[in-house]
Coordinates of C-alpha atoms in Angstrom, one line a residue:
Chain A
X627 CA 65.8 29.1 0.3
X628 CA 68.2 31.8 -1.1
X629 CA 66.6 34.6 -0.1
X630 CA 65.9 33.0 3.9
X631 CA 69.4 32.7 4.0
X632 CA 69.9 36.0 3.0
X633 CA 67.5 37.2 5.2
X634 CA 69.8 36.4 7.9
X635 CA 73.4 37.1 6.6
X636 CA 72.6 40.9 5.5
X637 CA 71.4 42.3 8.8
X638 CA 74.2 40.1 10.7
X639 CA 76.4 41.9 8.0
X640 CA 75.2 45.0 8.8
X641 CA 75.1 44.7 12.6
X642 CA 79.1 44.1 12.1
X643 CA 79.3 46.6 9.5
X644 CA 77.8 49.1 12.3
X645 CA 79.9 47.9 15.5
X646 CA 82.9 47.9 13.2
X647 CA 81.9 51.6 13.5
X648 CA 81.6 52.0 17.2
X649 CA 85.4 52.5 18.8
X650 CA 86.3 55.4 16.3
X651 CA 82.9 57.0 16.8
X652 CA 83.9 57.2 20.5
X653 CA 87.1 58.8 19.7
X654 CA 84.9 61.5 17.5
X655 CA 82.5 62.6 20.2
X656 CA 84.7 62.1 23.1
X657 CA 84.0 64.5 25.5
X658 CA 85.2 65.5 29.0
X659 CA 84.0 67.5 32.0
X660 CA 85.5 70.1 34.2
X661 CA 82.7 70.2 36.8
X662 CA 83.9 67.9 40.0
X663 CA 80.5 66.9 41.1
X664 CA 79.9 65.0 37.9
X665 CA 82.7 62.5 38.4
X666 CA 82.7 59.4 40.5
X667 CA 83.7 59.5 44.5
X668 CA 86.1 56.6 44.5
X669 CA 90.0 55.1 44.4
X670 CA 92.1 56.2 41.7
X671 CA 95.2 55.5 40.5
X672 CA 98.2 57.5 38.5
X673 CA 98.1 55.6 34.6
X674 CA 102.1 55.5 35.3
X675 CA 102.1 56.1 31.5
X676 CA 100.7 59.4 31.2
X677 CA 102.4 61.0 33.8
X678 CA 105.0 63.5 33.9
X679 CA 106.9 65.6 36.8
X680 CA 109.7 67.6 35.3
X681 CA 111.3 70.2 37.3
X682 CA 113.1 73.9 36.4
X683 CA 115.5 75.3 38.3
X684 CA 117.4 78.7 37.0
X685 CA 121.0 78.5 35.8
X686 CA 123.5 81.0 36.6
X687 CA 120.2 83.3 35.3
X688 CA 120.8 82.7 31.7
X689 CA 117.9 79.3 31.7
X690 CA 116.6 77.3 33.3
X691 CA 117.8 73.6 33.7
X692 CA 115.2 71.2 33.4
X693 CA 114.8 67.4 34.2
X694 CA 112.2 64.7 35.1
X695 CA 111.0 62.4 37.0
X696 CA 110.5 58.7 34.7
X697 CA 108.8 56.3 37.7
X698 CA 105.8 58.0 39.0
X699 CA 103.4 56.6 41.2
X700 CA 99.9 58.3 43.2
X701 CA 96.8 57.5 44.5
X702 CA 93.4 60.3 44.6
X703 CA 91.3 59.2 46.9
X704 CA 88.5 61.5 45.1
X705 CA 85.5 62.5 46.9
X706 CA 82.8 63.9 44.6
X707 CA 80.5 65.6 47.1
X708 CA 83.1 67.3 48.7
X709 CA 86.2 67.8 46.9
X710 CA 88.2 69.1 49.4
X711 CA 87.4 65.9 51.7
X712 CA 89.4 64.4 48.8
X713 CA 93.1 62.8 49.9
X714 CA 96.3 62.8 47.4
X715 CA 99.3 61.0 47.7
X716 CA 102.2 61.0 45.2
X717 CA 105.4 58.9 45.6
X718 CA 108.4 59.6 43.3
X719 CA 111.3 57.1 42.5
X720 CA 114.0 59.3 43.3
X721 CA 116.7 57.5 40.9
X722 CA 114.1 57.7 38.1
X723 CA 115.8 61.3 37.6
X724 CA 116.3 62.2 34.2
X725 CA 117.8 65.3 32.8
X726 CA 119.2 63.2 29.3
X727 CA 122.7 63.8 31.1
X728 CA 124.2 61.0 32.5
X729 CA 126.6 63.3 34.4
X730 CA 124.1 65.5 35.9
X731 CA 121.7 62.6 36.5
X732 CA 124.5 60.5 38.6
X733 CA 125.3 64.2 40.2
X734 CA 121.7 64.0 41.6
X735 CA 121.3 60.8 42.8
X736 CA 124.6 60.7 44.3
X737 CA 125.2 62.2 48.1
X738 CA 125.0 65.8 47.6
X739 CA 121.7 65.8 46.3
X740 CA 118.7 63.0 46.5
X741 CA 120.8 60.5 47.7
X742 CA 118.9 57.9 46.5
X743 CA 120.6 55.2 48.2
X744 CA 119.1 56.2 51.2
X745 CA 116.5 58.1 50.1
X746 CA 114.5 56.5 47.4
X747 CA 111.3 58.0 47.9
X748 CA 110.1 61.7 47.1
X749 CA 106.4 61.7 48.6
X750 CA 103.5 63.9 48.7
X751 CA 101.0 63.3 51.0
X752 CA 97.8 65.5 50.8
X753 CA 97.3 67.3 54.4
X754 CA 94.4 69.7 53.3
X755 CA 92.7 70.9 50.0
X756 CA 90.9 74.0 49.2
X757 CA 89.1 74.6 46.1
X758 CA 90.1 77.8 45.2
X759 CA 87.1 77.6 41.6
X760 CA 85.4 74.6 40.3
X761 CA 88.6 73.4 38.2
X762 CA 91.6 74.7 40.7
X763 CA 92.0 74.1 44.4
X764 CA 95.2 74.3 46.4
X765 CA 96.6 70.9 47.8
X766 CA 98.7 71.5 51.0
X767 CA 100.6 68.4 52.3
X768 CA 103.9 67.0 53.1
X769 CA 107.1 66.9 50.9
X770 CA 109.5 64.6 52.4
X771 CA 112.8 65.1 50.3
X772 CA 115.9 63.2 51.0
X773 CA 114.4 62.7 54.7
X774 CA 113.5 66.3 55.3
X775 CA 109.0 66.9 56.0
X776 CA 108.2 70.1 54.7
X777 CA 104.7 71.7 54.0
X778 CA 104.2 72.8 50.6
X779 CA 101.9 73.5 48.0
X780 CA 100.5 71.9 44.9
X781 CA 98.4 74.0 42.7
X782 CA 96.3 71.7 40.6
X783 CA 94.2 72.6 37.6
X784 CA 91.4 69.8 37.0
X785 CA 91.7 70.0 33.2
X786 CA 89.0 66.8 32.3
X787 CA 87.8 64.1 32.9
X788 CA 85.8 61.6 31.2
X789 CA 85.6 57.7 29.9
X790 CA 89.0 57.1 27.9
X791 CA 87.4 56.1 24.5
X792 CA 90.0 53.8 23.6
X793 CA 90.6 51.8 27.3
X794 CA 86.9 52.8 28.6
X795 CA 88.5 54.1 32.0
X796 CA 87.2 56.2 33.8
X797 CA 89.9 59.0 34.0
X798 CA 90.9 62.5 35.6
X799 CA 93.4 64.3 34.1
X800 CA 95.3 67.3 36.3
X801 CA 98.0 69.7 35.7
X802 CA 99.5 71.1 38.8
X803 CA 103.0 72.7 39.7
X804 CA 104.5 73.5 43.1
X805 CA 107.8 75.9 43.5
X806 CA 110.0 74.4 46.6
X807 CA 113.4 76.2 47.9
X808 CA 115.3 72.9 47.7
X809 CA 117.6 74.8 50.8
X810 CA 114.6 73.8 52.7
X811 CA 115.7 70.5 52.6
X812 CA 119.0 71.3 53.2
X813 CA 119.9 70.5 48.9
X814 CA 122.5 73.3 49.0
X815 CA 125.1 71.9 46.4
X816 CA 125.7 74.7 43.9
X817 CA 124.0 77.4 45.7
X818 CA 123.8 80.0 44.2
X819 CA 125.0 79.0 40.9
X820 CA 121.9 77.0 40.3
X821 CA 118.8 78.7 42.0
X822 CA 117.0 78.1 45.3
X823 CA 114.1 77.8 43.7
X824 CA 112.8 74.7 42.1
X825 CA 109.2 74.8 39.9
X826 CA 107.8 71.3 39.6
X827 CA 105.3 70.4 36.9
X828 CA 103.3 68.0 37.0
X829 CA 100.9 66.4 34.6
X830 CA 99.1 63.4 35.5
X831 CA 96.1 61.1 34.8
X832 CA 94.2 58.8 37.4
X833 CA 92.3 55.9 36.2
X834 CA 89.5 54.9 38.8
X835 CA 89.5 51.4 40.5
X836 CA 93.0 50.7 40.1
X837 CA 93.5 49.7 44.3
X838 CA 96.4 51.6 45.5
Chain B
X1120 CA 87.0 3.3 -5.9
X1121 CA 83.6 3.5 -4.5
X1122 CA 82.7 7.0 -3.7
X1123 CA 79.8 7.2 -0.5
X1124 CA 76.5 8.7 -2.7
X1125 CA 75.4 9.8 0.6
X1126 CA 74.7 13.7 0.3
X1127 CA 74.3 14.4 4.1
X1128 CA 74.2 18.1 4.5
X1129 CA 75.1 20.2 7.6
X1130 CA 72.5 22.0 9.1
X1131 CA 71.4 25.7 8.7
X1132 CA 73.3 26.6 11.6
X1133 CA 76.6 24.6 11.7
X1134 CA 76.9 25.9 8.1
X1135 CA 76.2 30.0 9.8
X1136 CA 78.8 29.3 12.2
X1137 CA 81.6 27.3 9.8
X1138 CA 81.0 30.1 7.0
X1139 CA 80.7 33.2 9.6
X1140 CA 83.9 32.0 10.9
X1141 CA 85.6 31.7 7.9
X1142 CA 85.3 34.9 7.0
X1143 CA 86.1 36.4 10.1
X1144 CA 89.6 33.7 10.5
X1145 CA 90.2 34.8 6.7
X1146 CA 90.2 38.6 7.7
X1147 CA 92.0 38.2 10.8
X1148 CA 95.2 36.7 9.5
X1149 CA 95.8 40.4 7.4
X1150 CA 94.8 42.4 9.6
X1151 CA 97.0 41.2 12.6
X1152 CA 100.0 41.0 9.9
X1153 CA 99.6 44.9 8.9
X1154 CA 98.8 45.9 11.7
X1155 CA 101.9 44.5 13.6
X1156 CA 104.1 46.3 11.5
X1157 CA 102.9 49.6 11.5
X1158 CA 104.1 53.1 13.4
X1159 CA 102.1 54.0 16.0
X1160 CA 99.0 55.7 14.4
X1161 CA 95.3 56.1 15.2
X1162 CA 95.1 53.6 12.4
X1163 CA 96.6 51.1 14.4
X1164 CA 94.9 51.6 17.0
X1165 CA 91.4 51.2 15.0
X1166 CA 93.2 47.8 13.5
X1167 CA 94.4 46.2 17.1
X1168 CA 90.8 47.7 18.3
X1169 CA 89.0 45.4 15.0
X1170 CA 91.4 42.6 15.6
X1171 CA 90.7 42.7 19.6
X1172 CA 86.7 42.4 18.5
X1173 CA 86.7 40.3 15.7
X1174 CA 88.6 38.1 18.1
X1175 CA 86.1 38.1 21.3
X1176 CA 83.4 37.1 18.5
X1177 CA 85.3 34.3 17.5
X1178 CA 85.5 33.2 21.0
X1179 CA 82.1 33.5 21.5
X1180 CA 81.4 31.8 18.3
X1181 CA 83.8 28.6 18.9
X1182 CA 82.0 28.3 22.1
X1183 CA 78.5 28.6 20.9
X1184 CA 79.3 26.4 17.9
X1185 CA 80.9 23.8 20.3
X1186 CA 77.8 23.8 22.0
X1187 CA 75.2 23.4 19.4
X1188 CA 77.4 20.9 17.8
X1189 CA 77.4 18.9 21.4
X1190 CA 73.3 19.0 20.7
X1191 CA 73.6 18.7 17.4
X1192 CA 76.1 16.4 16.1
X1193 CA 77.5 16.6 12.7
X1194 CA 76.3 13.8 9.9
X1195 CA 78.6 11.0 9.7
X1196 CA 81.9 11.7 7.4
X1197 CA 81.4 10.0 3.5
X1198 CA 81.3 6.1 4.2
X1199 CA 84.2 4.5 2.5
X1200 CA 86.8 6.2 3.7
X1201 CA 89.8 4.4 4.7
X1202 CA 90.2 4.4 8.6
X1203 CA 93.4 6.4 8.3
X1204 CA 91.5 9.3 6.7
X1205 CA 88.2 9.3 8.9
X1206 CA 91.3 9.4 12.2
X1207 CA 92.8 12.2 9.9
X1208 CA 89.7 13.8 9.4
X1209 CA 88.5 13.7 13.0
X1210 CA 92.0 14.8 14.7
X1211 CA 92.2 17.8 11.9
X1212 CA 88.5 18.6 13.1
X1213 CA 89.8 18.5 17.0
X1214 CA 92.6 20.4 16.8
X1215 CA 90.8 23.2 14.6
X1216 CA 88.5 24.1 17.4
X1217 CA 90.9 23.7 19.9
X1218 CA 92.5 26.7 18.0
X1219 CA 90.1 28.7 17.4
X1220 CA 89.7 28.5 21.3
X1221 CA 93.3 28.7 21.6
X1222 CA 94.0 31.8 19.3
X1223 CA 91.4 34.1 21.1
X1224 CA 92.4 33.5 24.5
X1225 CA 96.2 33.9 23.8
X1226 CA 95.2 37.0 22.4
X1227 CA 93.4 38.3 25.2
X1228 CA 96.3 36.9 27.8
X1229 CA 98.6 38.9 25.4
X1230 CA 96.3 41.9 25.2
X1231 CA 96.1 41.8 29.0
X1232 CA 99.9 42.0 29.1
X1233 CA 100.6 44.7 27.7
X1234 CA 97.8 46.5 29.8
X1235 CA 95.9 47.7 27.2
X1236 CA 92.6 46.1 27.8
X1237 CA 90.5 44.0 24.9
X1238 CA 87.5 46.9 24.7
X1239 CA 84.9 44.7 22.2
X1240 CA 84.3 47.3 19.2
X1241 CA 84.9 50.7 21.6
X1242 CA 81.9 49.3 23.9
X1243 CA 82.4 46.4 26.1
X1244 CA 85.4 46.3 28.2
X1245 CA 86.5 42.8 29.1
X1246 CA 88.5 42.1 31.9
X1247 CA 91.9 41.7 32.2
X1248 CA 93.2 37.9 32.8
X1249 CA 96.7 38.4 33.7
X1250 CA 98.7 41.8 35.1
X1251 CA 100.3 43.6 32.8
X1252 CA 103.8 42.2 32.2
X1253 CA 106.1 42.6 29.1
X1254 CA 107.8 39.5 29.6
X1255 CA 104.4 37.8 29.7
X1256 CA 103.3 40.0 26.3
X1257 CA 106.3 38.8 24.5
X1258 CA 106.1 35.4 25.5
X1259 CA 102.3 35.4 24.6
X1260 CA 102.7 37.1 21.4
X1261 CA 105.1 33.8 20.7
X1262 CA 102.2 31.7 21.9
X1263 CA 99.5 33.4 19.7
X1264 CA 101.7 33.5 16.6
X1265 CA 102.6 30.0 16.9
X1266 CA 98.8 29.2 17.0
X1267 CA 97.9 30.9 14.5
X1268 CA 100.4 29.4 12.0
X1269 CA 99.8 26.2 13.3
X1270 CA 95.9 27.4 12.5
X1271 CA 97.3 28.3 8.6
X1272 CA 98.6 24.5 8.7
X1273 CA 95.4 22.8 9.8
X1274 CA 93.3 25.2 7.4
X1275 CA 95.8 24.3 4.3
X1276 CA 95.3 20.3 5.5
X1277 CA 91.3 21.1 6.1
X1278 CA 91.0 22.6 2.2
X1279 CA 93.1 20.3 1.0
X1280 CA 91.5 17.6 2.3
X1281 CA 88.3 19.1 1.1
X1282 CA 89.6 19.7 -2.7
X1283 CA 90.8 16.1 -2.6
X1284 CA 87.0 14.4 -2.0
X1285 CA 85.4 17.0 -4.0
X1286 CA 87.8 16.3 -7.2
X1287 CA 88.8 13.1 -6.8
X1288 CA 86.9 10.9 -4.3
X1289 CA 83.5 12.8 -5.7
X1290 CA 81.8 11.8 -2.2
X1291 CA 79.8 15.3 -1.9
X1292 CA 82.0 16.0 1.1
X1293 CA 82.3 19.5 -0.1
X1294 CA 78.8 20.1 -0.6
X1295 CA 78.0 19.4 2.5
X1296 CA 78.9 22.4 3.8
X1297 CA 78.0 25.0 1.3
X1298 CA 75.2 27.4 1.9
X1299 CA 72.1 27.1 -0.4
X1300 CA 72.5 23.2 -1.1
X1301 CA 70.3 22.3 1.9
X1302 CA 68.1 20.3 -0.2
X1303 CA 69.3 17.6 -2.0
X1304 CA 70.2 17.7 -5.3
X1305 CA 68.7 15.7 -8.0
X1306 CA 71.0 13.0 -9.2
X1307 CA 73.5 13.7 -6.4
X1308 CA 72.4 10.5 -4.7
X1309 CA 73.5 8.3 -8.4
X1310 CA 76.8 9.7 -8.3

């Protein structure tokens, strides 16, 4: 009778003991993939906890000053076939600025720069992409900036994508940056104290099926 | 006193699913205390990712157990009991599987909350019940914790109770449920 019984609690014991194993082993031989035409054509959605859009902008040219964006949102409308049939749209919450000083942050939300009261939205919306190698394309589209449209560019790296190991998602993970001339959009204050030229960096990953 | 000599036992497989459950309620209680109060580490990540499984196979135990014990039904308690303790019995029985129903699926609501999904030992991913909320996740984590002491309660009561017909009513209540006494015991019936 003993031994029945423990014909059926060692190999239940072991099946734990082996499943038990399973989630770190996933974490050891995750992988990801660089090639577009492996991934999923489908709706994806910014994980608004592992993105980041912080921007430089030179100062007096001794540094640059550098601050970020805290409340990002996007949706990838990714097309697997044909990449560049793929559409992007990224929407910033314009009071989310952060540059860790509260002067500088009220500064920039306040009239002579985002003016977030009316203008709460900075949005990207994808107009055309051209793969420029199997990793990096160019994304031309639409930055509307305090209520100004102007074409620019996003240059995005694909850098992987894969099954999170830990969520099980099915993630793509970019890098891309995009240099503006914030007179463009008529953001003169401190000109030319502060540079022209504003480098945005953006780091972002899109977990499929999350509906826009 | 007269103790019942019945010496009823469980079956093979109520006794698989009280024992199987024991040990996986006995090692959940640590584990969600430690890992609560660590930093942020892989480790606790590997801890919440054991607690998450260990607790989707408790759910699916309670309800597999619930139903083979619908089929199935348990051997009467020990005769001579006073009514009090068979009501006492039976209404420490309910509640305990109404917590180990309860415990999981607070947990998963909670889990769900806090959008990190319940992902069953890194393979199966099970879906969220609520949107993620922290509100929600710190009300829920109230909810869980409060079952699950209320669960320490019961269990104190249900070995307590057990202790107390083993040592002193001597009614083979006890034995009923350990593994390897599925036949009867010689003399057991005398006692």
């Amino acid at each position: 009778m003993i031994s029945r019984q423990l014909l059926l609690f060692v190999p239940l014991m072991l099946c734990i003991a082996i499943l038990s194993c399973c989630s770190a082993m996933r974490v050891l031989t995750h992988s990801t993939t660089t090639d577009p035409s492996e991934l999923a054509t489908g709706n994806y959605r910014i994980d608004p906890d592992h993105v980041f859009v912080t921007f430089k902008v030179d100062h007096f040219g001794f540094a640059n000053y550098v601050g970020r964006f805290n409340e990002v949102d996007g949706a990838l409308e990714f097309n697997a076939e044909a990449p560049e049939k793929s559409t992007l749209t990224i929407v910033i919450a314009a009071a989310s600025v952060d540059t860790s000083n509260k002067f500088v942050d009220a500064q920039l939300k306040g009239p002579s720069f985002f003016n977030v009261e009316n203008f709460p939205e900075i949005k990207f919306v994808s107009t055309e992409i051209e793969p420029v190698s199997k990793e990096t394309a160019r994304v031309t589209g639409d930055l509307i900036l305090v209520g100004t449209s102007k074409t620019a560019v996003l240059n995005v790296v694909l850098n992987g994508a894969g099954t999170n190991p830990i969520t099980l998602a099915e993630t793509i993970g970019f890098s891309a940056n995009m240099e503006i001339k914030r007179s463009d959009f008529g953001l003169t204050a401190w000109l030319p104290a502060v540079g022209d030229g504003v480098m945005l960096d953006i780091e972002a990953e899109f977990l499929r099926g999350k509906e826009p | 006193m007269t103790a019942a000599p019945k010496h009823c036992p469980y079956g093979a497989v109520a006794k698989s699913f009280h024992w199987l459950m024991f040990f996986i309620v006995g090692g959940m209680f640590p584990l969600g205390y430690v890992m609560s109060d660590m930093a942020v580490s892989p480790q606790k990540l590997q801890l919440y990712s054991w607690h998450k499984s260990f607790g989707m196979v408790l759910l699916l135990l309670a309800v597999l157990r619930l139903a083979w014990r619908l089929f199935h039904p348990p051997p009467p308690l020990a005769s001579g009991a006073p009514p009090i303790e068979r009501a006492a019995a039976h209404g420490v029985h309910g509640l305990l599987y109404a917590c180990l129903f309860a415990l999981p699926i607070s947990g998963w609501l909670m889990s769900s909350a806090s959008g990190l999904p319940v992902v069953a030992f890194g393979l199966w991913q099970m879906p969220n019940l609520i949107d993620a909320n922290e509100t929600d996740r710190l009300f829920l984590l109230q909810v869980h914790m409060s079952i699950g002491f209320s669960l320490l309660s019961l269990l104190t009561a249900h070995v307590t109770a057990t202790l107390y017909h083993h040592l002193y009513r001597r009614d083979g209540t006890l034995r009923r449920m350990l593994p390897f006494s599925a036949k009867k015991r010689k003399g057991s019936n005398e006692r």
